[in-house]
mmCIF file of C-alpha atoms in Angstrom:
data_model
loop_
_atom_site.group_PDB
_atom_site.id
_atom_site.type_symbol
_atom_site.label_atom_id
_atom_site.label_comp_id
_atom_site.label_asym_id
_atom_site.label_seq_id
_atom_site.Cartn_x
_atom_site.Cartn_y
_atom_site.Cartn_z
ATOM 1 C CA MET A 221 26.654 -75.828 -41.628
ATOM 2 C CA ALA A 222 23.090 -76.956 -40.895
ATOM 3 C CA GLU A 223 20.776 -74.332 -40.053
ATOM 4 C CA LYS A 224 17.094 -74.012 -39.441
ATOM 5 C CA MET A 225 14.641 -72.791 -42.172
ATOM 6 C CA GLY A 226 14.700 -69.253 -43.119
ATOM 7 C CA VAL A 227 13.236 -66.916 -45.610
ATOM 8 C CA LEU A 228 14.542 -64.090 -47.447
ATOM 9 C CA GLY A 229 13.560 -60.703 -47.384
ATOM 10 C CA ARG A 230 13.930 -56.844 -47.533
ATOM 11 C CA LYS A 231 14.730 -54.535 -44.602
ATOM 12 C CA LEU A 232 12.025 -51.759 -45.205
ATOM 13 C CA GLY A 233 13.262 -49.452 -42.259
ATOM 14 C CA MET A 234 12.762 -48.576 -38.689
ATOM 15 C CA THR A 235 9.652 -47.420 -36.897
ATOM 16 C CA ARG A 236 8.302 -48.076 -33.346
ATOM 17 C CA VAL A 237 5.239 -49.820 -31.640
ATOM 18 C CA PHE A 238 3.906 -49.330 -28.082
ATOM 19 C CA ALA A 239 3.982 -52.112 -25.863
ATOM 20 C CA SER A 240 0.880 -53.248 -23.651
ATOM 21 C CA ASP A 241 2.294 -51.284 -20.748
ATOM 22 C CA GLY A 242 2.575 -48.246 -23.080
ATOM 23 C CA SER A 243 6.087 -48.314 -23.619
ATOM 24 C CA ALA A 244 7.700 -47.474 -26.886
ATOM 25 C CA VAL A 245 9.580 -50.438 -28.673
ATOM 26 C CA ALA A 246 11.805 -49.794 -31.756
ATOM 27 C CA VAL A 247 11.342 -52.250 -34.395
ATOM 28 C CA THR A 248 12.830 -52.947 -37.819
ATOM 29 C CA VAL A 249 10.066 -53.581 -40.454
ATOM 30 C CA ILE A 250 10.997 -56.720 -42.870
ATOM 31 C CA GLN A 251 9.453 -57.556 -46.134
ATOM 32 C CA ALA A 252 9.605 -61.832 -45.524
ATOM 33 C CA GLY A 253 8.893 -63.433 -48.524
ATOM 34 C CA PRO A 254 7.093 -64.663 -50.625
ATOM 35 C CA CYS A 255 9.780 -67.173 -51.083
ATOM 36 C CA PRO A 256 8.980 -70.125 -53.716
ATOM 37 C CA VAL A 257 11.158 -73.161 -52.964
ATOM 38 C CA ILE A 258 12.809 -73.834 -56.553
ATOM 39 C CA GLN A 259 14.958 -77.014 -55.551
ATOM 40 C CA VAL A 260 14.879 -79.215 -52.334
ATOM 41 C CA LYS A 261 17.997 -81.387 -51.821
ATOM 42 C CA SER A 262 18.331 -84.744 -49.883
ATOM 43 C CA MET A 263 21.030 -86.734 -48.278
ATOM 44 C CA GLU A 264 20.676 -89.743 -50.683
ATOM 45 C CA LYS A 265 20.723 -87.606 -54.161
ATOM 46 C CA ASP A 266 22.818 -84.432 -52.721
ATOM 47 C CA GLY A 267 24.699 -85.788 -49.886
ATOM 48 C CA TYR A 268 23.115 -83.302 -47.519
ATOM 49 C CA HIS A 269 19.623 -81.700 -46.864
ATOM 50 C CA ALA A 270 18.972 -78.213 -48.198
ATOM 51 C CA VAL A 271 16.423 -75.817 -49.717
ATOM 52 C CA GLN A 272 16.654 -73.252 -52.329
ATOM 53 C CA ILE A 273 14.611 -70.430 -52.263
ATOM 54 C CA ALA A 274 14.183 -67.434 -54.550
ATOM 55 C CA PHE A 275 13.004 -63.808 -53.565
ATOM 56 C CA GLY A 276 12.226 -60.750 -55.857
ATOM 57 C CA GLU A 277 10.748 -61.078 -59.350
ATOM 58 C CA ASP A 278 12.871 -60.518 -62.415
ATOM 59 C CA LYS A 279 12.715 -60.842 -65.922
ATOM 60 C CA ALA A 280 14.558 -63.413 -67.995
ATOM 61 C CA LYS A 281 16.630 -61.482 -70.040
ATOM 62 C CA HIS A 282 18.278 -60.229 -66.750
ATOM 63 C CA LEU A 283 19.635 -63.610 -65.822
ATOM 64 C CA THR A 284 22.081 -66.221 -67.092
ATOM 65 C CA LYS A 285 21.105 -69.134 -69.441
ATOM 66 C CA PRO A 286 21.990 -71.666 -66.755
ATOM 67 C CA LEU A 287 19.844 -69.843 -64.351
ATOM 68 C CA THR A 288 16.927 -69.606 -66.248
ATOM 69 C CA GLY A 289 17.081 -73.268 -66.954
ATOM 70 C CA HIS A 290 17.296 -73.900 -63.357
ATOM 71 C CA TYR A 291 14.446 -71.586 -62.849
ATOM 72 C CA ASP A 292 12.112 -73.466 -65.431
ATOM 73 C CA LYS A 293 12.269 -76.592 -63.971
ATOM 74 C CA ALA A 294 10.689 -75.148 -60.734
ATOM 75 C CA GLY A 295 7.956 -73.452 -62.821
ATOM 76 C CA GLN A 296 7.833 -70.544 -60.763
ATOM 77 C CA GLY A 297 8.952 -67.617 -62.330
ATOM 78 C CA TYR A 298 12.223 -65.790 -62.675
ATOM 79 C CA PHE A 299 13.609 -64.189 -59.522
ATOM 80 C CA ARG A 300 16.476 -61.891 -58.561
ATOM 81 C CA HIS A 301 17.813 -63.669 -55.507
ATOM 82 C CA LEU A 302 18.247 -67.186 -55.093
ATOM 83 C CA ARG A 303 19.607 -68.612 -51.496
ATOM 84 C CA GLU A 304 20.085 -72.205 -50.348
ATOM 85 C CA VAL A 305 19.900 -72.618 -46.996
ATOM 86 C CA ARG A 306 21.380 -76.123 -45.325
ATOM 87 C CA LEU A 307 18.993 -78.082 -43.096
ATOM 88 C CA GLU A 308 19.817 -80.320 -40.234
ATOM 89 C CA GLU A 309 16.658 -83.016 -41.381
ATOM 90 C CA PRO A 310 14.812 -83.476 -44.506
ATOM 91 C CA SER A 311 12.546 -80.522 -45.686
ATOM 92 C CA PRO A 312 8.774 -80.501 -44.882
ATOM 93 C CA HIS A 313 8.588 -78.509 -47.987
ATOM 94 C CA ALA A 314 8.430 -79.169 -51.806
ATOM 95 C CA VAL A 315 9.127 -77.465 -54.777
ATOM 96 C CA GLY A 316 6.383 -74.970 -55.675
ATOM 97 C CA ASP A 317 5.426 -74.362 -51.843
ATOM 98 C CA THR A 318 5.777 -70.682 -50.803
ATOM 99 C CA LEU A 319 7.361 -69.258 -47.659
ATOM 100 C CA GLY A 320 6.631 -66.082 -45.957
ATOM 101 C CA ALA A 321 5.787 -63.927 -43.159
ATOM 102 C CA GLY A 322 3.597 -66.566 -41.811
ATOM 103 C CA ALA A 323 6.360 -68.970 -40.955
ATOM 104 C CA PHE A 324 7.333 -66.967 -37.848
ATOM 105 C CA SER A 325 5.072 -66.197 -34.975
ATOM 106 C CA PRO A 326 5.074 -63.105 -32.258
ATOM 107 C CA GLY A 327 7.378 -63.925 -29.578
ATOM 108 C CA GLU A 328 9.743 -65.922 -31.395
ATOM 109 C CA PHE A 329 13.573 -65.694 -31.673
ATOM 110 C CA VAL A 330 15.209 -65.348 -35.126
ATOM 111 C CA LYS A 331 18.865 -64.527 -36.504
ATOM 112 C CA ILE A 332 18.867 -62.436 -39.400
ATOM 113 C CA THR A 333 22.146 -62.058 -41.721
ATOM 114 C CA GLY A 334 22.613 -59.113 -44.297
ATOM 115 C CA ARG A 335 25.176 -57.032 -45.733
ATOM 116 C CA SER A 336 26.305 -53.983 -43.513
ATOM 117 C CA ILE A 337 26.191 -50.472 -44.760
ATOM 118 C CA GLY A 338 29.525 -49.887 -46.633
ATOM 119 C CA LYS A 339 31.489 -46.692 -45.333
ATOM 120 C CA GLY A 340 34.455 -46.813 -47.684
ATOM 121 C CA THR A 341 38.206 -46.538 -46.462
ATOM 122 C CA ALA A 342 37.981 -45.192 -42.756
ATOM 123 C CA GLY A 343 40.601 -44.306 -40.539
ATOM 124 C CA VAL A 344 41.757 -46.846 -37.047
ATOM 125 C CA MET A 345 39.614 -44.049 -34.932
ATOM 126 C CA LYS A 346 36.176 -45.065 -36.741
ATOM 127 C CA ARG A 347 37.105 -48.322 -37.701
ATOM 128 C CA TRP A 348 38.543 -49.949 -34.458
ATOM 129 C CA ASN A 349 37.688 -46.842 -32.009
ATOM 130 C CA PHE A 350 41.370 -45.848 -31.278
ATOM 131 C CA ARG A 351 41.510 -43.111 -28.770
ATOM 132 C CA GLY A 352 43.673 -41.038 -31.087
ATOM 133 C CA ALA A 353 47.300 -39.015 -30.448
ATOM 134 C CA ASN A 354 47.542 -36.291 -27.527
ATOM 135 C CA ALA A 355 46.101 -33.157 -28.392
ATOM 136 C CA THR A 356 48.947 -31.230 -26.266
ATOM 137 C CA HIS A 357 52.241 -31.400 -25.487
ATOM 138 C CA GLY A 358 53.436 -30.304 -29.092
ATOM 139 C CA ALA A 359 51.360 -32.982 -31.074
ATOM 140 C CA GLU A 360 51.039 -31.609 -34.281
ATOM 141 C CA LYS A 361 48.781 -33.180 -37.347
ATOM 142 C CA VAL A 362 48.764 -36.730 -35.595
ATOM 143 C CA HIS A 363 45.651 -36.560 -33.708
ATOM 144 C CA ARG A 364 43.885 -39.165 -35.684
ATOM 145 C CA ASN A 365 47.183 -41.246 -36.500
ATOM 146 C CA ALA A 366 47.402 -44.658 -35.729
ATOM 147 C CA GLY A 367 50.714 -44.584 -34.073
ATOM 148 C CA GLY A 368 53.831 -47.002 -34.471
ATOM 149 C CA ILE A 369 53.027 -50.073 -36.566
ATOM 150 C CA GLY A 370 56.681 -51.360 -36.647
ATOM 151 C CA ASN A 371 58.520 -53.877 -34.510
ATOM 152 C CA ASN A 372 62.223 -54.051 -33.657
ATOM 153 C CA THR A 373 64.909 -55.962 -35.555
ATOM 154 C CA GLU A 374 63.014 -59.106 -34.448
ATOM 155 C CA PRO A 375 60.540 -60.029 -35.884
ATOM 156 C CA GLY A 376 61.191 -56.901 -38.206
ATOM 157 C CA LYS A 377 57.989 -57.225 -39.780
ATOM 158 C CA VAL A 378 53.954 -55.918 -39.225
ATOM 159 C CA TRP A 379 52.182 -58.705 -38.102
ATOM 160 C CA LYS A 380 49.175 -60.003 -39.949
ATOM 161 C CA GLY A 381 45.879 -59.095 -38.969
ATOM 162 C CA LYS A 382 47.154 -55.634 -37.425
ATOM 163 C CA LYS A 383 44.605 -53.053 -36.568
ATOM 164 C CA MET A 384 45.157 -50.271 -39.552
ATOM 165 C CA ALA A 385 43.132 -47.764 -41.734
ATOM 166 C CA GLY A 386 41.138 -49.781 -44.152
ATOM 167 C CA HIS A 387 37.848 -50.894 -45.652
ATOM 168 C CA LEU A 388 35.190 -50.586 -43.332
ATOM 169 C CA GLY A 389 31.594 -52.165 -43.823
ATOM 170 C CA ALA A 390 30.017 -53.717 -46.633
ATOM 171 C CA ARG A 391 30.452 -57.203 -45.123
ATOM 172 C CA ARG A 392 28.293 -60.167 -43.985
ATOM 173 C CA VAL A 393 26.690 -59.741 -40.641
ATOM 174 C CA THR A 394 24.491 -62.006 -38.514
ATOM 175 C CA VAL A 395 22.642 -60.740 -35.524
ATOM 176 C CA GLN A 396 21.069 -63.309 -33.148
ATOM 177 C CA ASN A 397 18.434 -63.576 -30.569
ATOM 178 C CA LEU A 398 16.273 -60.959 -32.201
ATOM 179 C CA GLN A 399 12.893 -60.850 -30.802
ATOM 180 C CA ILE A 400 9.551 -60.872 -33.640
ATOM 181 C CA VAL A 401 6.949 -58.161 -32.214
ATOM 182 C CA ALA A 402 4.507 -58.966 -34.707
ATOM 183 C CA VAL A 403 3.566 -60.464 -37.838
ATOM 184 C CA ARG A 404 1.634 -59.506 -40.510
ATOM 185 C CA PRO A 405 1.069 -62.341 -42.867
ATOM 186 C CA GLU A 406 -1.329 -60.388 -45.251
ATOM 187 C CA ASP A 407 1.292 -57.894 -46.019
ATOM 188 C CA ASN A 408 4.016 -60.421 -45.802
ATOM 189 C CA VAL A 409 5.593 -58.398 -43.127
ATOM 190 C CA ILE A 410 7.061 -58.865 -39.517
ATOM 191 C CA LEU A 411 8.228 -56.441 -37.194
ATOM 192 C CA VAL A 412 11.543 -57.479 -35.325
ATOM 193 C CA LYS A 413 13.072 -55.811 -31.945
ATOM 194 C CA GLY A 414 15.797 -53.428 -32.455
ATOM 195 C CA ALA A 415 18.189 -53.017 -35.385
ATOM 196 C CA VAL A 416 19.231 -55.023 -38.376
ATOM 197 C CA PRO A 417 22.301 -55.148 -40.669
ATOM 198 C CA GLY A 418 22.148 -53.341 -43.879
ATOM 199 C CA PRO A 419 20.610 -50.459 -45.294
ATOM 200 C CA ARG A 420 16.902 -49.735 -46.025
ATOM 201 C CA ARG A 421 15.732 -51.717 -49.151
ATOM 202 C CA GLY A 422 18.757 -54.276 -48.264
ATOM 203 C CA LEU A 423 18.424 -58.054 -48.628
ATOM 204 C CA VAL A 424 18.071 -60.121 -45.552
ATOM 205 C CA LEU A 425 17.830 -63.689 -44.529
ATOM 206 C CA VAL A 426 15.648 -64.411 -41.456
ATOM 207 C CA ARG A 427 16.134 -67.856 -40.172
ATOM 208 C CA LYS A 428 14.864 -69.587 -36.771
ATOM 209 C CA GLN A 429 17.219 -69.683 -33.687
#
């Protein structure tokens, strides 16, 4: 699926800033870049438009040989993270260009993709917001149980997708329509209104809406 241009970054945490009317605005601080362009793909050669961007400098000894060879072609160094962003149109960027916070402007709306905080195995009340069983009328040790999951003889099975206890979090999450409050290109930092998926220091992809 084609997307608009994006920048890899790192979620640094949350703070607040004050608007012109004096109200406090909760913002997430994101280190956006620097992201060198490693490869540009075109419709003629590859069958689609895309740009590969890297983030987070690393050492060659930590990477596989095919990946180090790929980085050597670009001549921009070695990086820990490499992502490809599909584009609707040919990219205006070339190999060697660097993307950062300057690609965004205050007031602009973006969508941010990250990996949510992993919470391990969770019960149905925490995972699916079940209300739980009765706390009275003889109920004993079932207060947080899911209740019955079975069916009658027909169909005689548990339907696929049944909401049950299981793994919670640690999945790819995208939040849309987040507004950029401020941009600080000298620090490669953007301030985004509201919460962003993932833990502190987590990798995020910031894309224009």
